[in-house]
Amino acid sequence: MALSSLAFPPLHLQLPSSHRSSSSKPFPHNKLILHPIKASISETPSYTPKPTDATSSPAHHQPTKLPLRKIPGEYGLPLIGPFKDRLDYFYNQGREEYFKSRIQKYQSTVFRTNMPPGPFISSNPNVVVLLDGKSFPVLFDVSKVEKRDLFTGTFMPSTELTGGYRVLSYLDPSEPNHAQLKKLMFFHLSSRRDHVIPEFQNSYKELFDTLDKELSTHGKANFNSLNDQATFNFLARALYAANPPDTKLGQEGPKLIGKWVVFQLHPVLKLGLPNFLEDLLIHTFRLPPALVKKDYQKLYDFFYKNSTFVLDEAERMGISREEACHNLIFATCFNSFGGMRILFANMLKWIGRAGVKLHTELAQEIRSALKPSVHNNYNNKMSLLAAIEKMPLTKSVVYEALRIEPPVPTQYGKAKSNFIIESHDSKFEVKEGEMLFGYQPFATKDPKIFDRSEEFVPERFLGEDGEKLLKHVLWSNGPETESPNVNNKQCAGKDFVVLVSRLLLVEFFRRYDSFEIEVGSLPLGSSVTVTSLKRATSF
């Protein structure tokens, strides 16, 4: 993908999550576990892709006749089966073991089970699970599966949380307003593309300046809380020409978004409360939307006031200003803000674990590619984009972070008709109306596709063989080798996300040689605490 030629499709990152930093509510952090990561003692060995990594291996082109197998698994008795599975998923086993144990039990990566929340929030928790890289992509095929109201899974949050509208993420491409709203999102980001790079640089310079001060004063600094504010400021400045600290919203944006998102996702979150209390409070009944109505109104007022040019375009397209504004809030706050806060922390976690060798290689590559840009004009968008294209390791690291820990782990689709699904070793028939579910980390860590699939391998996507693997990077609700359009559900901001992820690494390693961190677990994503920063010694 040539970033220098990007038209910047609009902001609609399909990331159904946002987590709270360790210094903000409502996520409790009483169960936060920190593990020191010393960059100097955790180096990544060199990596040479094996033939099994690439789908061009001879075996891949020798079709084998797979046996047709009945989909194994069971749903159990009504209410009892879903409730038991919910307890296993959240408490008795945990998500990863929940899936692994059933793969072992049924000797299959395709099986039947129940997905939370179940009673009494979702009316039908029965799903067919797809846990390998071969079967999973059917969830992107809108000719076979319907995506209507399935963004969050077997339940849909109340539309009271989005102004009474079903926003774009919940629409199937067959619905008339899907194309119109997605075109509006394309228009939005395209019209503001020239502001993305400078506002990112400004916002993250502020973040790193504050990071330096906190580290100097306290000996450590929480990246998540600083990233929350930097991300929101960046999105507001770049996409709406508004600086939140200068408005009535002030510094409240991230906190308001966090509360609003929890009210939408609480049925599938694990917050760390006592098990019985948590299951009763957030997994059995819906939280009343009225409790965040005032918070959401503050966000609405901010976006309505600062998105006049987009709302004008919406009216020309036949979309009401109100519906357009609610969609802008969701795309910016839920999809993009939520996704960037998870993805950026995850990237720093994996890079920190990889060690000082990778840090040095990234710093050298980035600074070497930037030197001509710095001499000419570092702030020139085209020269910087051209320099970024000369950073293959940086590009590979971003894709590897998206592969090993995709910010959106789950995908759903409802079968439009009877059809056959294939795993690596069997075929299965699904029936019209059945719900299909895929847990993406199992698909993108499929050992039959990726060598050393459970490891973070920075060099994985380098070279011709590495490029061939990109079709198995699925974070954007579609393969990395494909592009979003009005007829699919792929993330409309796909290239935007890849760009800002690379920009984060560019800004970081322009400034620092290496770093050390502590990592903890959050309900969604990772907590990253910076404990040491080595400032750049040369540039």
Coordinates of C-alpha atoms in Angstrom, one line a residue:
M1 CA 0.0 0.0 0.0
A2 CA 1.5 3.3 -1.0
L3 CA 0.7 5.8 1.7
S4 CA 1.9 8.6 -0.5
S5 CA -1.1 8.1 -2.8
L6 CA -3.7 7.7 -0.1
A7 CA -7.0 9.6 -0.6
F8 CA -7.7 8.9 3.1
P9 CA -11.0 7.1 3.2
P10 CA -13.2 8.3 6.0
L11 CA -13.1 7.6 9.7
H12 CA -15.1 4.4 10.5
L13 CA -12.7 2.2 12.3
Q14 CA -14.7 -0.9 13.3
L15 CA -13.3 -1.3 16.8
P16 CA -16.0 -2.1 19.3
S17 CA -14.1 -1.2 22.4
S18 CA -12.4 1.3 24.5
H19 CA -10.7 0.7 27.7
R20 CA -10.0 3.0 30.6
S21 CA -6.6 4.0 31.7
S22 CA -5.4 3.2 35.2
S23 CA -6.1 6.7 36.3
S24 CA -9.7 7.0 35.0
K25 CA -13.1 5.5 35.6
P26 CA -15.3 3.5 35.2
F27 CA -13.0 0.5 34.8
P28 CA -11.8 -0.7 38.2
H29 CA -8.1 -1.5 38.4
N30 CA -8.0 -3.4 41.7
K31 CA -6.9 -6.5 39.7
L32 CA -4.4 -4.8 37.5
I33 CA -1.2 -6.9 37.3
L34 CA 2.0 -5.2 36.3
H35 CA 5.0 -7.1 34.8
P36 CA 8.3 -5.2 34.3
I37 CA 9.7 -5.5 30.8
K38 CA 13.3 -4.7 30.5
A39 CA 14.1 -3.7 27.0
S40 CA 17.8 -4.5 27.3
I41 CA 17.2 -8.2 28.2
S42 CA 14.4 -9.2 25.9
E43 CA 15.7 -9.2 22.4
T44 CA 13.9 -10.7 19.4
P45 CA 15.9 -13.2 17.4
S46 CA 16.3 -12.8 13.7
Y47 CA 13.5 -14.3 11.6
T48 CA 13.5 -15.9 8.2
P49 CA 10.0 -16.8 6.8
K50 CA 9.5 -20.5 6.1
P51 CA 7.6 -21.8 3.1
T52 CA 4.7 -22.7 5.4
D53 CA 4.2 -18.9 6.1
A54 CA 3.2 -18.2 2.5
T55 CA 0.1 -19.4 0.7
S56 CA 2.3 -19.8 -2.4
S57 CA 3.7 -23.1 -1.0
P58 CA 3.2 -26.1 -3.3
A59 CA 0.9 -27.7 -0.8
H60 CA -1.5 -24.8 -1.0
H61 CA -2.1 -25.3 -4.7
Q62 CA -2.8 -29.0 -4.4
P63 CA -6.6 -29.2 -3.7
T64 CA -7.6 -32.0 -1.3
K65 CA -11.0 -33.4 -0.9
L66 CA -12.2 -32.5 2.5
P67 CA -14.7 -34.7 4.4
L68 CA -18.1 -33.3 5.0
R69 CA -18.7 -33.3 8.8
K70 CA -21.6 -32.5 11.0
I71 CA -20.8 -29.4 13.1
P72 CA -19.9 -30.7 16.5
G73 CA -21.0 -29.1 19.8
E74 CA -24.1 -28.3 21.7
Y75 CA -26.1 -25.5 23.1
G76 CA -27.5 -27.2 26.2
L77 CA -30.9 -26.7 27.8
P78 CA -32.6 -23.3 27.3
L79 CA -31.4 -20.7 29.8
I80 CA -29.2 -23.3 31.6
G81 CA -26.8 -24.0 28.8
P82 CA -26.2 -20.3 27.9
F83 CA -25.8 -19.4 31.5
K84 CA -23.3 -22.1 32.2
D85 CA -21.3 -21.1 29.0
R86 CA -21.3 -17.5 30.2
L87 CA -19.8 -18.4 33.5
D88 CA -17.2 -20.5 31.8
Y89 CA -16.4 -17.7 29.3
F90 CA -16.0 -15.0 31.9
Y91 CA -15.0 -16.7 35.2
N92 CA -14.4 -20.5 35.2
Q93 CA -12.2 -20.7 32.2
G94 CA -11.7 -17.3 30.6
R95 CA -12.1 -16.4 27.0
E96 CA -9.0 -18.1 25.5
E97 CA -9.4 -21.3 27.5
Y98 CA -13.1 -21.3 26.7
F99 CA -12.3 -21.7 23.0
K100 CA -9.2 -23.9 23.4
S101 CA -11.0 -26.4 25.5
R102 CA -13.8 -26.8 23.0
I103 CA -11.3 -27.2 20.1
Q104 CA -9.7 -30.1 22.0
K105 CA -13.1 -31.6 23.0
Y106 CA -14.5 -31.6 19.5
Q107 CA -11.2 -32.0 17.6
S108 CA -12.4 -29.2 15.4
T109 CA -11.9 -25.4 15.0
V110 CA -15.6 -25.2 13.9
F111 CA -18.2 -26.1 16.5
R112 CA -21.4 -25.0 18.2
T113 CA -21.6 -23.1 21.5
N114 CA -23.2 -20.1 23.2
M115 CA -21.7 -16.7 23.2
P116 CA -22.3 -14.1 26.0
P117 CA -24.3 -12.3 27.2
G118 CA -27.1 -14.8 26.9
P119 CA -30.1 -14.5 29.3
F120 CA -31.6 -12.1 29.7
I121 CA -30.0 -9.6 27.3
S122 CA -29.7 -11.6 24.1
S123 CA -32.7 -13.6 22.9
N124 CA -30.6 -16.2 21.1
P125 CA -26.9 -16.8 22.1
N126 CA -26.5 -19.9 19.9
V127 CA -23.5 -19.6 17.4
V128 CA -21.4 -21.6 15.1
V129 CA -17.8 -20.7 16.0
L130 CA -15.0 -20.3 13.4
L131 CA -11.5 -20.4 14.9
D132 CA -9.1 -20.9 12.0
G133 CA -7.7 -18.7 9.3
K134 CA -9.5 -20.6 6.5
S135 CA -13.0 -20.5 7.8
F136 CA -13.0 -17.1 9.5
P137 CA -13.0 -14.9 6.3
V138 CA -16.5 -16.1 5.4
L139 CA -17.6 -13.5 8.0
F140 CA -16.5 -10.8 5.6
D141 CA -18.5 -12.2 2.6
V142 CA -21.7 -10.1 2.6
S143 CA -23.1 -12.3 -0.2
K144 CA -23.2 -15.2 2.3
V145 CA -23.7 -13.4 5.6
E146 CA -25.9 -10.6 6.9
K147 CA -24.3 -8.0 9.2
R148 CA -27.5 -6.3 10.3
D149 CA -27.4 -5.3 14.0
L150 CA -24.5 -7.7 14.7
F151 CA -21.7 -5.2 15.5
T152 CA -21.6 -6.1 19.1
G153 CA -22.6 -9.8 18.7
T154 CA -25.7 -11.6 19.8
F155 CA -27.2 -8.5 21.4
M156 CA -27.6 -4.9 20.2
P157 CA -27.3 -1.9 22.5
S158 CA -30.2 0.4 22.8
T159 CA -30.5 3.1 20.1
E160 CA -31.2 5.5 22.9
L161 CA -27.4 5.6 23.2
T162 CA -27.1 6.9 19.6
G163 CA -29.9 9.4 19.4
G164 CA -32.5 6.9 18.4
Y165 CA -30.6 5.9 15.2
R166 CA -29.1 2.7 14.1
V167 CA -25.7 4.0 13.1
L168 CA -23.5 2.8 10.3
S169 CA -21.7 0.0 12.2
Y170 CA -25.1 -1.8 12.7
L171 CA -26.3 -1.5 9.1
D172 CA -26.0 -4.3 6.5
P173 CA -24.8 -3.2 3.1
S174 CA -28.2 -4.2 1.6
E175 CA -29.9 -1.4 3.6
P176 CA -30.3 1.8 1.5
N177 CA -28.8 4.2 4.0
H178 CA -25.6 2.1 4.5
A179 CA -24.1 3.3 1.2
Q180 CA -25.1 7.0 1.9
L181 CA -23.6 7.0 5.4
K182 CA -20.4 5.3 4.3
K183 CA -20.0 7.8 1.4
L184 CA -20.4 10.6 4.0
M185 CA -17.6 9.1 6.0
F186 CA -15.4 8.9 2.9
F187 CA -16.1 12.5 2.3
H188 CA -15.3 13.5 5.8
L189 CA -11.8 12.1 6.1
S190 CA -11.0 13.0 2.5
S191 CA -11.9 16.6 3.0
R192 CA -9.6 16.8 6.1
R193 CA -6.7 14.7 4.9
D194 CA -4.2 17.6 4.8
H195 CA -4.6 18.1 8.5
V196 CA -4.0 14.6 9.7
I197 CA -0.2 14.6 9.8
P198 CA 0.4 18.1 11.3
E199 CA -2.2 17.6 14.0
F200 CA -0.9 14.2 14.8
Q201 CA 2.6 15.6 15.2
N202 CA 1.3 18.5 17.4
S203 CA -0.9 16.3 19.6
Y204 CA 1.8 13.6 20.2
K205 CA 4.5 16.1 20.8
E206 CA 2.3 17.3 23.7
L207 CA 2.0 13.7 24.9
F208 CA 5.7 13.0 24.8
D209 CA 6.5 16.3 26.5
T210 CA 4.1 15.4 29.3
L211 CA 5.5 11.9 29.4
D212 CA 9.0 13.2 30.0
K213 CA 7.8 15.5 32.8
E214 CA 5.9 12.8 34.6
L215 CA 8.8 10.4 34.3
S216 CA 11.2 13.0 35.7
T217 CA 8.9 13.8 38.6
H218 CA 7.4 10.4 39.5
G219 CA 9.8 7.9 38.0
K220 CA 7.0 6.4 35.9
A221 CA 4.2 7.6 33.6
N222 CA 0.9 6.0 32.6
F223 CA 0.8 6.0 28.8
N224 CA -2.9 5.1 28.5
S225 CA -4.2 8.2 30.2
L226 CA -1.9 10.5 28.3
N227 CA -2.8 8.7 25.0
D228 CA -6.5 9.1 25.7
Q229 CA -6.2 12.9 25.8
A230 CA -3.7 13.0 22.9
T231 CA -5.9 10.8 20.7
F232 CA -9.1 12.8 21.4
N233 CA -7.3 16.1 20.8
F234 CA -5.8 14.8 17.6
L235 CA -9.1 13.5 16.2
A236 CA -10.9 16.7 17.1
R237 CA -8.2 19.0 15.6
A238 CA -7.6 17.0 12.5
L239 CA -11.1 16.1 11.6
Y240 CA -13.1 19.0 13.0
A241 CA -10.7 21.9 13.3
A242 CA -11.6 22.1 17.0
N243 CA -9.3 22.2 20.0
P244 CA -11.2 20.5 22.9
P245 CA -9.3 22.4 25.7
D246 CA -10.6 25.7 24.2
T247 CA -14.2 24.6 24.2
K248 CA -16.8 23.8 26.9
L249 CA -15.8 20.2 26.6
G250 CA -12.3 20.9 28.0
Q251 CA -10.5 17.8 29.0
E252 CA -13.7 15.8 29.6
G253 CA -13.9 14.1 26.2
P254 CA -12.1 10.8 27.0
K255 CA -14.0 10.4 30.3
L256 CA -17.4 11.0 28.7
I257 CA -16.7 8.6 25.9
G258 CA -15.5 5.9 28.3
K259 CA -18.8 6.0 30.3
W260 CA -20.9 6.0 27.1
V261 CA -19.0 3.0 25.6
V262 CA -19.3 1.0 28.8
F263 CA -23.1 1.3 28.6
Q264 CA -23.0 -0.2 25.1
L265 CA -20.5 -3.0 25.8
H266 CA -21.0 -3.9 29.4
P267 CA -22.8 -7.3 28.5
V268 CA -19.5 -8.6 27.1
L269 CA -17.0 -6.9 29.4
K270 CA -15.3 -8.3 32.5
L271 CA -14.6 -5.5 34.9
G272 CA -13.0 -7.4 37.8
L273 CA -15.9 -7.1 40.3
P274 CA -16.7 -10.1 42.5
N275 CA -18.0 -12.7 40.1
F276 CA -21.6 -13.0 41.3
L277 CA -22.1 -9.3 41.6
E278 CA -20.5 -8.5 38.2
D279 CA -22.6 -11.2 36.4
L280 CA -25.8 -9.9 38.0
L281 CA -25.1 -6.2 37.4
I282 CA -23.6 -6.1 33.9
H283 CA -24.3 -9.5 32.2
T284 CA -27.9 -10.2 33.1
F285 CA -29.7 -6.9 32.6
R286 CA -29.0 -3.8 30.5
L287 CA -27.8 -0.6 32.2
P288 CA -30.3 2.2 31.7
P289 CA -29.2 4.6 28.9
A290 CA -30.7 7.5 30.8
L291 CA -27.7 7.4 33.2
V292 CA -25.4 8.7 30.4
K293 CA -27.9 10.9 28.6
K294 CA -26.3 14.1 29.9
D295 CA -22.8 12.9 29.1
Y296 CA -23.8 12.0 25.6
Q297 CA -25.5 15.4 25.1
K298 CA -22.2 17.1 25.9
L299 CA -20.5 15.1 23.2
Y300 CA -23.3 15.8 20.7
D301 CA -23.2 19.5 21.3
F302 CA -19.4 19.5 20.7
F303 CA -19.6 17.6 17.5
Y304 CA -22.7 19.3 16.1
K305 CA -21.1 22.7 16.6
N306 CA -17.8 21.7 15.0
S307 CA -19.0 19.6 12.0
T308 CA -21.0 22.1 10.0
F309 CA -19.2 21.3 6.7
V310 CA -19.9 17.6 7.1
L311 CA -23.5 18.2 8.1
D312 CA -24.0 20.4 5.1
E313 CA -22.8 17.7 2.9
A314 CA -25.1 15.2 4.6
E315 CA -28.1 17.3 3.9
R316 CA -27.1 17.5 0.2
M317 CA -27.0 13.7 0.3
G318 CA -30.4 13.4 1.8
I319 CA -29.3 12.6 5.4
S320 CA -30.6 14.6 8.2
R321 CA -28.1 16.7 10.2
E322 CA -29.1 14.9 13.4
E323 CA -28.6 11.4 12.0
A324 CA -25.3 12.5 10.4
C325 CA -24.0 13.9 13.7
H326 CA -24.9 10.8 15.7
N327 CA -22.9 8.8 13.1
L328 CA -20.0 11.2 13.3
I329 CA -19.9 10.7 17.1
F330 CA -20.0 7.0 16.8
A331 CA -17.3 6.8 14.1
T332 CA -15.0 9.2 15.9
C333 CA -15.5 8.3 19.6
F334 CA -16.4 4.6 19.5
N335 CA -14.7 3.3 16.4
S336 CA -11.6 5.5 16.1
F337 CA -10.9 6.9 19.5
G338 CA -11.7 3.5 21.1
G339 CA -9.5 1.7 18.5
M340 CA -6.5 4.0 18.7
R341 CA -6.3 3.9 22.5
I342 CA -6.2 0.1 22.4
L343 CA -4.0 -0.3 19.4
F344 CA -1.3 2.2 20.4
A345 CA -0.9 0.7 23.9
N346 CA -0.8 -2.8 22.4
M347 CA 1.9 -1.7 19.9
L348 CA 4.1 -0.2 22.7
K349 CA 3.6 -3.4 24.7
W350 CA 4.8 -5.7 22.0
I351 CA 7.7 -3.4 20.9
G352 CA 8.7 -3.1 24.5
R353 CA 8.8 -6.8 24.9
A354 CA 10.8 -7.2 21.7
G355 CA 13.7 -5.5 23.2
V356 CA 16.5 -3.0 22.6
K357 CA 17.6 -4.7 19.4
L358 CA 14.3 -3.9 17.7
H359 CA 14.3 -0.4 19.2
T360 CA 17.7 0.3 17.7
E361 CA 16.6 -1.0 14.3
L362 CA 13.5 1.0 14.2
A363 CA 15.2 4.2 15.3
Q364 CA 17.9 3.7 12.7
E365 CA 15.4 3.0 9.9
I366 CA 13.2 5.9 10.8
R367 CA 15.9 8.5 11.2
S368 CA 17.7 7.4 8.1
A369 CA 14.5 7.7 6.0
L370 CA 13.7 11.0 7.5
K371 CA 17.0 12.8 7.0
P372 CA 16.2 14.1 3.5
S373 CA 12.7 15.2 4.8
V374 CA 14.2 17.0 7.7
H375 CA 16.7 18.9 5.5
N376 CA 13.9 19.8 3.1
N377 CA 10.8 20.3 5.3
Y378 CA 9.8 17.7 7.9
N379 CA 6.3 19.2 8.1
N380 CA 5.8 18.8 4.4
K381 CA 3.1 16.0 4.1
M382 CA 4.3 14.6 0.8
S383 CA 8.0 14.4 1.8
L384 CA 7.1 12.7 5.1
L385 CA 4.8 10.2 3.3
A386 CA 7.5 9.4 0.9
A387 CA 9.9 8.9 3.8
I388 CA 7.5 6.5 5.6
E389 CA 7.3 4.4 2.4
K390 CA 11.1 3.8 3.0
M391 CA 10.5 2.2 6.4
P392 CA 9.7 -1.5 5.7
L393 CA 10.5 -2.7 9.2
T394 CA 8.2 0.0 10.7
K395 CA 5.5 -1.1 8.3
S396 CA 6.0 -4.8 9.2
V397 CA 5.9 -4.0 13.0
V398 CA 2.5 -2.3 12.7
Y399 CA 1.0 -5.2 10.7
E400 CA 2.5 -7.7 13.2
A401 CA 0.9 -5.8 16.1
L402 CA -2.4 -5.9 14.3
R403 CA -2.0 -9.6 13.6
I404 CA -1.1 -10.8 17.0
E405 CA -3.5 -8.7 19.0
P406 CA -6.2 -7.3 16.7
P407 CA -8.1 -4.5 18.5
V408 CA -11.4 -6.0 17.4
P409 CA -11.3 -9.6 18.4
T410 CA -14.8 -10.8 17.5
Q411 CA -16.9 -10.9 14.3
Y412 CA -20.4 -12.0 13.7
G413 CA -22.6 -12.8 10.6
K414 CA -25.9 -14.5 10.0
A415 CA -26.1 -17.0 7.2
K416 CA -28.3 -15.7 4.3
S417 CA -28.7 -19.3 2.9
N418 CA -27.4 -22.8 3.3
F419 CA -23.8 -23.0 2.3
I420 CA -20.5 -24.9 3.0
I421 CA -17.7 -23.7 5.3
E422 CA -14.3 -25.2 5.1
S423 CA -11.7 -25.4 7.8
H424 CA -8.2 -26.8 7.1
D425 CA -9.4 -30.4 7.5
S426 CA -13.1 -30.6 7.1
K427 CA -16.2 -29.1 5.5
F428 CA -19.4 -28.1 7.3
E429 CA -22.8 -27.1 6.2
V430 CA -24.5 -24.1 7.9
K431 CA -28.2 -23.4 7.6
E432 CA -29.9 -20.2 6.6
G433 CA -30.4 -18.0 9.7
E434 CA -27.7 -19.6 11.8
M435 CA -25.4 -17.1 13.6
L436 CA -21.7 -17.4 12.8
F437 CA -19.0 -16.1 15.2
G438 CA -15.3 -15.8 14.8
Y439 CA -12.6 -15.0 17.4
Q440 CA -10.0 -13.2 15.3
P441 CA -6.9 -13.8 17.4
F442 CA -7.2 -17.6 16.7
A443 CA -7.6 -16.9 13.0
T444 CA -4.6 -14.6 12.8
K445 CA -2.4 -16.9 14.9
D446 CA -3.3 -20.0 12.9
P447 CA -0.2 -22.1 13.0
K448 CA -1.1 -23.6 9.6
I449 CA -0.7 -20.1 8.1
F450 CA 1.9 -18.4 10.3
D451 CA 5.1 -19.9 11.4
R452 CA 5.9 -19.1 15.1
S453 CA 2.3 -17.9 15.1
E454 CA 2.1 -17.1 18.9
E455 CA 5.3 -15.0 18.8
F456 CA 5.6 -11.3 17.9
V457 CA 7.9 -11.4 14.9
P458 CA 8.8 -7.8 13.8
E459 CA 10.2 -8.9 10.4
R460 CA 7.3 -11.1 9.5
F461 CA 5.9 -9.0 6.7
L462 CA 9.2 -8.0 5.1
G463 CA 10.0 -9.1 1.5
E464 CA 7.9 -10.9 -1.1
D465 CA 7.0 -13.8 1.1
G466 CA 6.0 -11.4 3.9
E467 CA 3.8 -9.3 1.5
K468 CA 1.9 -12.5 0.6
L469 CA 0.9 -13.0 4.2
L470 CA -0.9 -9.7 4.4
K471 CA -4.1 -11.2 3.1
H472 CA -4.3 -13.1 6.4
V473 CA -4.1 -9.8 8.4
L474 CA -7.8 -9.3 9.1
W475 CA -8.1 -6.5 11.7
S476 CA -10.2 -4.2 9.5
N477 CA -13.2 -6.5 9.0
G478 CA -11.5 -7.7 5.8
P479 CA -8.1 -8.8 4.5
E480 CA -5.4 -6.2 4.5
T481 CA -5.0 -6.7 0.7
E482 CA -8.6 -5.5 0.0
S483 CA -10.1 -2.0 0.3
P484 CA -13.3 -0.7 1.9
N485 CA -16.2 0.3 -0.3
V486 CA -19.9 1.1 0.1
N487 CA -20.8 -2.6 -0.7
N488 CA -18.8 -4.2 2.1
K489 CA -18.3 -3.8 5.9
Q490 CA -14.5 -3.3 5.8
C491 CA -13.3 -0.4 8.0
A492 CA -13.6 2.7 5.9
G493 CA -10.7 4.2 7.8
K494 CA -8.4 1.3 7.2
D495 CA -5.5 3.2 5.5
F496 CA -5.9 6.0 8.0
V497 CA -5.4 3.6 10.9
V498 CA -2.3 2.1 9.3
L499 CA -0.9 5.6 8.7
V500 CA -1.4 7.0 12.2
S501 CA 0.1 3.8 13.6
R502 CA 3.3 4.3 11.6
L503 CA 3.3 8.0 12.6
L504 CA 3.2 7.0 16.2
L505 CA 6.4 4.9 15.8
V506 CA 8.0 7.7 13.7
E507 CA 7.3 10.3 16.3
F508 CA 8.4 8.0 19.2
F509 CA 11.7 6.9 17.7
R510 CA 12.6 10.3 16.4
R511 CA 12.7 11.3 20.0
Y512 CA 13.8 8.2 21.9
D513 CA 16.4 5.5 21.4
S514 CA 14.8 2.9 23.7
F515 CA 12.4 2.5 26.6
E516 CA 11.3 0.2 29.4
I517 CA 7.7 -0.4 30.5
E518 CA 5.4 -2.3 32.8
V519 CA 2.4 -4.0 31.4
G520 CA -0.9 -4.8 32.9
S521 CA -4.2 -6.2 31.8
L522 CA -7.4 -4.1 31.3
P523 CA -10.9 -5.2 30.5
L524 CA -10.1 -4.2 26.9
G525 CA -6.5 -3.9 25.8
S526 CA -3.4 -3.4 27.9
S527 CA -2.1 -0.9 30.5
V528 CA 1.3 0.4 29.7
T529 CA 3.4 2.3 32.3
V530 CA 6.6 3.8 31.0
T531 CA 9.4 3.4 33.6
S532 CA 12.4 4.5 31.5
L533 CA 13.1 6.5 28.4
K534 CA 16.4 6.9 26.7
R535 CA 16.4 10.1 24.7
A536 CA 17.7 10.0 21.1
T537 CA 21.5 10.3 21.0
S538 CA 21.7 11.2 17.3
F539 CA 19.6 12.3 14.4

